[in-house]
């Protein structure tokens, strides 16, 4: 058992802290946000994440997991320190690593014995070097530490599962000793034969950006294929399915939609593109990925506008789904933001509904008509736009839906409704990449 401190209690920090304590270690989750820590100490989970509540409870009650605002003490007490603070996007596209820098200084001030300093936050390549430099300048010359970059690949909405059953663990360590200690932290995974990839620090940092940017590229690619499918009368789902049967391509992340959102892909694609430009090795594929995604989000509002006769003015739209994907209350960079903004900008109004993200969207759009059910959001509207593929929207009674709307017009940006059923019932509709009604749908 190791004594471990995780600094930062956002998605990555909290899930990692709880997950590592579940591996049998003593974990302190530390954060300077007093309110957040108090909520956690009172058994409240500040984010919506399936399974996290139970994971935290289990480990708090077995006294392996605790929460503290005393970051200094938490650093002094730990053998391994994980940095898991936020790295938001700056206006120029680069990642803002000021929180990481200040944590590095706190660690430097409190480094009372040999420790492993391990970064989990997604940080630009070269940040590891910078952290090592900051700490070295603050400690006596004979005080030792090792640095590790251990990027996290969990997804919001399935974060607990992704953490406990990862495809691989990447450990970019400055020494064999540090690699062995980290492998010990992940002992249950190692025993389960989860691949442990040992690299240097810069390589580990690069793996994280390269993986996220590639997944984003895959989504933008299929979204462009979908747009072309619409023009040539092909069905993007059948195209994606057949493409995915090729093991070299894989079927994952080939689902077309209204453009990717969230706190990772938009930020990380910008960060790697900026870094690449700065280093004189521009990544044209990622620049294109970003442009395609921006266009895809706008294209969704154009599609809806077309369905509504070319304008939003005086129209009321029921927007179903506000989160950037299901099973999360996160609305950051969600395509529903672009949709809502376009409707409002052009004189329309919005009735909005999300099973759990209404409150988060209210911070961005305080004056929308927020509803408590899809039924309420669709009553007497001129059109409905499905923006997030929550299961409850899949199961909507379409006959009933038609009966409560002012006009039977629907834009399904997630392709979750049966086109055959929609057309039989008499809806005017559009989706992404499926203009043709093929026998399957
Ligand atoms: C993403 C990565 O998938 C994780 O591996 C990574 O750890 C994480 O970023 C991070 O860097 O922290 P996340 O942003 O939580 O995870 O969500 P994803 O499931 O990847 O979805 C991102 C966006 O892509 C969503 O808007 C989703 O709707 C969209 N998407 C995803 C598609 O449009 N099509 C797909 O086929 C898949």
Coordinates of N, CA, C and O in Angstrom, one line a residue, residues 269-376:
X269 N -7.2 19.6 -29.5 CA -6.9 19.7 -30.9 C -6.2 21.1 -31.1 O -5.3 21.3 -31.8
X270 N -6.8 22.1 -30.5 CA -6.2 23.5 -30.6 C -4.8 23.5 -30.0 O -3.9 24.1 -30.6
X271 N -4.6 22.9 -28.9 CA -3.3 22.9 -28.2 C -2.2 22.2 -29.1 O -1.1 22.8 -29.3
X272 N -2.6 21.1 -29.6 CA -1.5 20.4 -30.4 C -1.3 21.1 -31.7 O -0.2 21.2 -32.2
X273 N -2.4 21.7 -32.3 CA -2.2 22.4 -33.6 C -1.3 23.7 -33.3 O -0.4 24.0 -34.1
X274 N -1.5 24.3 -32.2 CA -0.7 25.5 -31.9 C 0.7 25.1 -31.6 O 1.7 25.8 -32.1
X275 N 0.9 24.1 -30.8 CA 2.3 23.6 -30.5 C 3.0 23.2 -31.8 O 4.1 23.6 -32.0
X276 N 2.3 22.5 -32.7 CA 2.9 22.1 -34.0 C 3.3 23.3 -34.8 O 4.4 23.3 -35.4
X277 N 2.5 24.3 -34.8 CA 2.8 25.5 -35.6 C 4.1 26.2 -35.0 O 5.0 26.5 -35.7
X278 N 4.1 26.3 -33.6 CA 5.2 26.9 -32.9 C 6.5 26.2 -33.2 O 7.5 26.8 -33.3
X279 N 6.4 24.9 -33.3 CA 7.6 24.1 -33.5 C 8.0 24.0 -34.9 O 9.0 23.2 -35.3
X280 N 7.2 24.6 -35.8 CA 7.6 24.5 -37.2 C 7.2 23.2 -37.9 O 7.8 22.8 -38.9
X281 N 6.3 22.4 -37.3 CA 5.9 21.1 -37.8 C 4.3 21.1 -37.9 O 3.7 20.3 -37.2
X282 N 3.7 22.0 -38.6 CA 2.3 22.2 -38.6 C 1.5 20.9 -38.9 O 2.0 20.1 -39.7
X283 N 0.4 20.7 -38.2 CA -0.4 19.5 -38.4 C -1.6 19.9 -39.2 O -2.7 20.3 -38.6
X284 N -1.5 19.8 -40.5 CA -2.6 20.3 -41.3 C -3.9 19.4 -41.1 O -5.0 19.9 -41.2
X285 N -3.7 18.2 -40.8 CA -4.9 17.3 -40.6 C -5.7 17.8 -39.4 O -6.9 17.7 -39.4
X286 N -5.0 18.3 -38.4 CA -5.7 18.7 -37.2 C -6.3 20.1 -37.4 O -7.4 20.4 -36.9
X287 N -5.6 20.9 -38.1 CA -6.3 22.2 -38.5 C -7.6 21.9 -39.2 O -8.6 22.6 -39.0
X288 N -7.5 21.0 -40.1 CA -8.7 20.6 -40.9 C -9.8 20.0 -40.0 O -11.0 20.3 -40.2
X289 N -9.4 19.2 -39.1 CA -10.3 18.6 -38.1 C -11.1 19.7 -37.4 O -12.3 19.6 -37.2
X290 N -10.4 20.7 -36.9 CA -11.0 21.8 -36.1 C -12.0 22.6 -37.0 O -13.1 22.8 -36.6
X291 N -11.5 22.9 -38.2 CA -12.4 23.6 -39.1 C -13.7 22.8 -39.5 O -14.8 23.4 -39.5
X292 N -13.5 21.6 -39.8 CA -14.6 20.7 -40.1 C -15.6 20.7 -38.9 O -16.8 20.7 -39.1
X293 N -15.1 20.6 -37.7 CA -16.0 20.5 -36.5 C -16.8 21.8 -36.3 O -18.0 21.8 -36.1
X294 N -16.1 23.0 -36.6 CA -16.8 24.2 -36.4 C -17.9 24.3 -37.5 O -19.1 24.7 -37.2
X295 N -17.6 23.9 -38.7 CA -18.5 23.9 -39.8 C -19.7 23.0 -39.5 O -20.9 23.3 -39.7
X296 N -19.4 21.8 -39.0 CA -20.4 20.8 -38.7 C -21.5 21.3 -37.7 O -22.7 21.2 -37.8
X297 N -21.0 22.1 -36.7 CA -21.9 22.6 -35.7 C -22.8 23.6 -36.3 O -24.0 23.7 -36.1
X298 N -22.2 24.5 -37.2 CA -23.0 25.5 -37.9 C -24.0 24.9 -38.8 O -25.1 25.3 -39.0
X299 N -23.5 23.8 -39.5 CA -24.4 23.1 -40.5 C -25.7 22.6 -39.9 O -26.7 22.6 -40.5
X300 N -25.6 22.2 -38.6 CA -26.8 21.7 -37.9 C -27.9 22.8 -37.8 O -29.0 22.6 -38.1
X301 N -27.4 24.1 -37.5 CA -28.4 25.1 -37.5 C -29.0 25.4 -38.8 O -30.2 25.7 -39.0
X302 N -28.1 25.3 -39.9 CA -28.6 25.6 -41.2 C -29.6 24.5 -41.6 O -30.6 24.8 -42.3
X303 N -29.4 23.3 -41.2 CA -30.3 22.2 -41.5 C -31.7 22.5 -40.9 O -32.7 22.4 -41.5
X304 N -31.6 22.9 -39.7 CA -32.9 23.2 -39.0 C -33.6 24.4 -39.6 O -34.8 24.4 -39.8
X305 N -32.8 25.4 -39.9 CA -33.4 26.6 -40.6 C -34.1 26.2 -41.9 O -35.2 26.6 -42.2
X306 N -33.4 25.3 -42.7 CA -34.0 24.9 -43.9 C -35.4 24.2 -43.7 O -36.3 24.4 -44.4
X307 N -35.4 23.4 -42.6 CA -36.7 22.7 -42.3 C -37.8 23.7 -42.0 O -38.9 23.4 -42.2
X308 N -37.3 24.8 -41.4 CA -38.3 25.8 -41.0 C -38.6 26.9 -42.0 O -39.1 27.9 -41.7
X309 N -38.2 26.6 -43.3 CA -38.5 27.5 -44.4 C -37.5 28.6 -44.5 O -37.8 29.7 -45.1
X310 N -36.3 28.5 -43.9 CA -35.2 29.4 -44.2 C -35.0 30.5 -43.1 O -34.2 31.3 -43.3
X311 N -35.8 30.5 -42.1 CA -35.6 31.5 -41.0 C -36.1 31.0 -39.6 O -37.0 30.1 -39.6
X312 N -35.5 31.5 -38.6 CA -35.9 31.2 -37.2 C -36.8 32.2 -36.6 O -37.4 32.0 -35.6
X313 N -36.9 33.3 -37.3 CA -37.6 34.5 -36.7 C -39.1 34.1 -36.4 O -39.8 33.5 -37.2
X314 N -39.4 34.3 -35.1 CA -40.8 34.0 -34.6 C -41.0 32.5 -34.4 O -42.2 32.2 -34.0
X315 N -40.0 31.7 -34.6 CA -40.2 30.2 -34.4 C -39.8 29.8 -33.0 O -38.8 30.3 -32.5
X316 N -40.5 28.8 -32.5 CA -40.0 28.2 -31.2 C -39.5 26.8 -31.5 O -40.2 26.0 -32.1
X317 N -38.3 26.6 -30.9 CA -37.7 25.2 -31.2 C -37.5 24.5 -29.8 O -37.0 25.1 -28.9
X318 N -37.9 23.3 -29.8 CA -37.6 22.4 -28.6 C -36.3 21.8 -28.8 O -36.1 21.0 -29.7
X319 N -35.3 22.2 -28.0 CA -34.0 21.6 -28.1 C -33.8 20.5 -27.1 O -33.9 20.7 -25.8
X320 N -33.7 19.2 -27.5 CA -33.6 18.1 -26.6 C -32.2 17.7 -26.5 O -31.5 17.2 -27.5
X321 N -31.6 17.8 -25.3 CA -30.2 17.4 -25.1 C -29.3 18.7 -25.1 O -29.3 19.4 -26.1
X322 N -28.7 18.9 -23.9 CA -27.8 20.1 -23.8 C -26.4 19.7 -23.5 O -25.4 20.4 -23.9
X323 N -26.2 18.5 -22.9 CA -24.9 18.1 -22.5 C -24.1 17.7 -23.8 O -24.8 17.4 -24.8
X324 N -22.8 17.7 -23.8 CA -22.1 17.4 -25.0 C -22.1 16.0 -25.5 O -21.8 15.6 -26.6
X325 N -22.6 15.1 -24.5 CA -22.9 13.7 -24.8 C -23.7 13.2 -23.7 O -23.8 13.8 -22.6
X326 N -24.3 12.0 -23.8 CA -25.1 11.5 -22.7 C -24.3 11.1 -21.5 O -23.1 10.9 -21.6
X327 N -25.0 10.9 -20.4 CA -24.4 10.5 -19.1 C -23.5 11.4 -18.5 O -22.6 11.1 -17.7
X328 N -23.6 12.7 -18.8 CA -22.8 13.7 -18.2 C -23.6 15.0 -18.1 O -24.6 15.2 -18.9
X329 N -23.3 15.9 -17.1 CA -24.0 17.2 -17.1 C -23.1 18.3 -17.7 O -23.4 19.4 -17.5
X330 N -22.1 17.9 -18.3 CA -21.1 18.8 -18.9 C -21.6 19.4 -20.2 O -21.9 18.7 -21.1
X331 N -21.7 20.7 -20.3 CA -22.1 21.4 -21.5 C -21.0 22.1 -22.2 O -21.3 22.7 -23.2
X332 N -19.8 21.9 -21.8 CA -18.7 22.7 -22.4 C -18.6 22.3 -23.9 O -18.5 21.1 -24.2
X333 N -18.5 23.3 -24.7 CA -18.3 23.2 -26.2 C -19.4 22.3 -26.8 O -19.2 21.7 -27.9
X334 N -20.5 22.1 -26.1 CA -21.6 21.3 -26.6 C -22.2 21.9 -27.9 O -22.3 23.1 -28.0
X335 N -22.5 21.0 -28.9 CA -23.0 21.6 -30.2 C -24.4 22.2 -29.9 O -24.8 23.0 -30.7
X336 N -25.1 21.9 -28.8 CA -26.4 22.5 -28.5 C -26.1 24.1 -28.3 O -27.1 24.8 -28.5
X337 N -25.0 24.5 -27.9 CA -24.7 25.9 -27.6 C -24.8 26.7 -29.0 O -25.4 27.7 -29.1
X338 N -24.1 26.1 -30.0 CA -24.1 26.8 -31.3 C -25.6 26.8 -31.8 O -26.0 27.8 -32.4
X339 N -26.3 25.7 -31.6 CA -27.7 25.6 -32.1 C -28.5 26.7 -31.4 O -29.2 27.5 -32.1
X340 N -28.5 26.7 -30.1 CA -29.3 27.7 -29.3 C -28.9 29.1 -29.7 O -29.8 30.0 -30.0
X341 N -27.6 29.4 -29.8 CA -27.2 30.8 -30.1 C -27.7 31.2 -31.5 O -28.2 32.3 -31.7
X342 N -27.7 30.3 -32.5 CA -28.1 30.7 -33.8 C -29.6 30.9 -33.8 O -30.1 31.9 -34.4
X343 N -30.4 30.1 -33.1 CA -31.9 30.3 -33.0 C -32.2 31.7 -32.4 O -32.9 32.5 -32.9
X344 N -31.5 32.0 -31.3 CA -31.7 33.3 -30.6 C -31.3 34.4 -31.4 O -32.0 35.4 -31.5
X345 N -30.1 34.3 -32.0 CA -29.5 35.4 -32.8 C -30.5 35.8 -34.0 O -30.5 37.0 -34.4
X346 N -31.2 34.8 -34.5 CA -32.1 35.1 -35.6 C -33.5 35.2 -35.2 O -34.4 35.0 -36.1
X347 N -33.8 35.6 -34.0 CA -35.1 36.0 -33.6 C -36.1 34.8 -33.2 O -37.3 35.0 -33.1
X348 N -35.5 33.6 -33.0 CA -36.3 32.5 -32.6 C -36.3 32.4 -31.1 O -35.6 33.1 -30.4
X349 N -37.1 31.4 -30.5 CA -37.0 31.2 -29.1 C -36.8 29.7 -28.9 O -37.1 28.9 -29.8
X350 N -36.4 29.3 -27.7 CA -36.0 28.0 -27.4 C -36.6 27.5 -26.1 O -36.7 28.1 -25.1
X351 N -37.2 26.2 -26.2 CA -37.6 25.5 -25.0 C -36.5 24.4 -24.9 O -36.4 23.6 -25.8
X352 N -35.8 24.4 -23.8 CA -34.7 23.5 -23.7 C -34.9 22.4 -22.6 O -35.5 22.7 -21.6
X353 N -34.4 21.2 -22.9 CA -34.5 20.1 -21.9 C -33.3 19.2 -22.0 O -32.9 18.7 -23.1
X354 N -32.8 18.9 -20.9 CA -31.7 17.8 -20.7 C -32.1 17.1 -19.4 O -32.4 17.7 -18.4
X355 N -31.9 15.8 -19.4 CA -32.2 15.0 -18.2 C -31.4 15.5 -17.0 O -31.9 15.5 -15.9
X356 N -30.2 16.0 -17.2 CA -29.4 16.5 -16.0 C -28.7 17.8 -16.2 O -28.1 18.3 -15.3
X357 N -28.6 18.3 -17.5 CA -27.7 19.4 -17.7 C -28.4 20.8 -17.8 O -27.7 21.8 -18.2
X358 N -29.7 20.9 -17.5 CA -30.4 22.2 -17.5 C -29.6 23.2 -16.7 O -29.4 24.4 -17.2
X359 N -29.3 22.9 -15.5 CA -28.7 23.8 -14.6 C -27.3 24.4 -15.2 O -27.1 25.6 -15.1
X360 N -26.6 23.5 -15.8 CA -25.3 23.9 -16.3 C -25.5 24.9 -17.5 O -24.8 25.9 -17.6
X361 N -26.5 24.6 -18.3 CA -26.8 25.4 -19.5 C -27.3 26.8 -19.1 O -27.1 27.8 -19.7
X362 N -28.0 26.8 -18.0 CA -28.6 28.0 -17.5 C -27.5 29.1 -17.1 O -27.8 30.3 -17.3
X363 N -26.3 28.6 -16.8 CA -25.2 29.5 -16.6 C -24.8 30.3 -17.9 O -24.4 31.4 -17.8
X364 N -25.0 29.6 -19.0 CA -24.6 30.2 -20.3 C -25.8 31.0 -20.9 O -25.6 32.0 -21.4
X365 N -27.0 30.4 -20.8 CA -28.2 31.0 -21.3 C -29.2 31.1 -20.2 O -30.1 30.2 -20.1
X366 N -29.2 32.2 -19.4 CA -30.1 32.2 -18.2 C -31.5 32.4 -18.6 O -32.4 32.1 -17.8
X367 N -31.8 32.9 -19.8 CA -33.2 33.3 -20.1 C -34.0 32.3 -21.0 O -35.0 32.7 -21.5
X368 N -33.5 31.1 -21.2 CA -34.2 30.2 -22.0 C -35.4 29.6 -21.2 O -35.4 29.7 -19.9
X369 N -36.3 29.1 -21.9 CA -37.4 28.4 -21.2 C -37.0 26.9 -20.9 O -37.0 26.1 -21.8
X370 N -36.5 26.6 -19.7 CA -36.0 25.3 -19.4 C -37.2 24.4 -18.9 O -38.0 24.8 -18.1
X371 N -37.2 23.2 -19.5 CA -38.4 22.3 -19.2 C -37.9 21.1 -18.4 O -36.7 20.8 -18.3
X372 N -38.9 20.4 -17.8 CA -38.6 19.3 -16.9 C -38.8 17.9 -17.6 O -38.5 16.9 -17.0
X373 N -39.2 17.9 -18.8 CA -39.4 16.7 -19.6 C -39.3 17.0 -21.1 O -39.5 18.1 -21.5
X374 N -39.1 15.9 -21.9 CA -39.1 16.2 -23.3 C -40.5 16.6 -23.8 O -40.6 17.3 -24.7
X375 N -41.5 16.0 -23.1 CA -42.8 16.3 -23.5 C -43.1 17.9 -23.3 O -43.6 18.5 -24.2
X376 N -42.7 18.4 -22.2 CA -42.9 19.8 -21.9 C -42.1 20.6 -23.0 O -42.7 21.6 -23.5

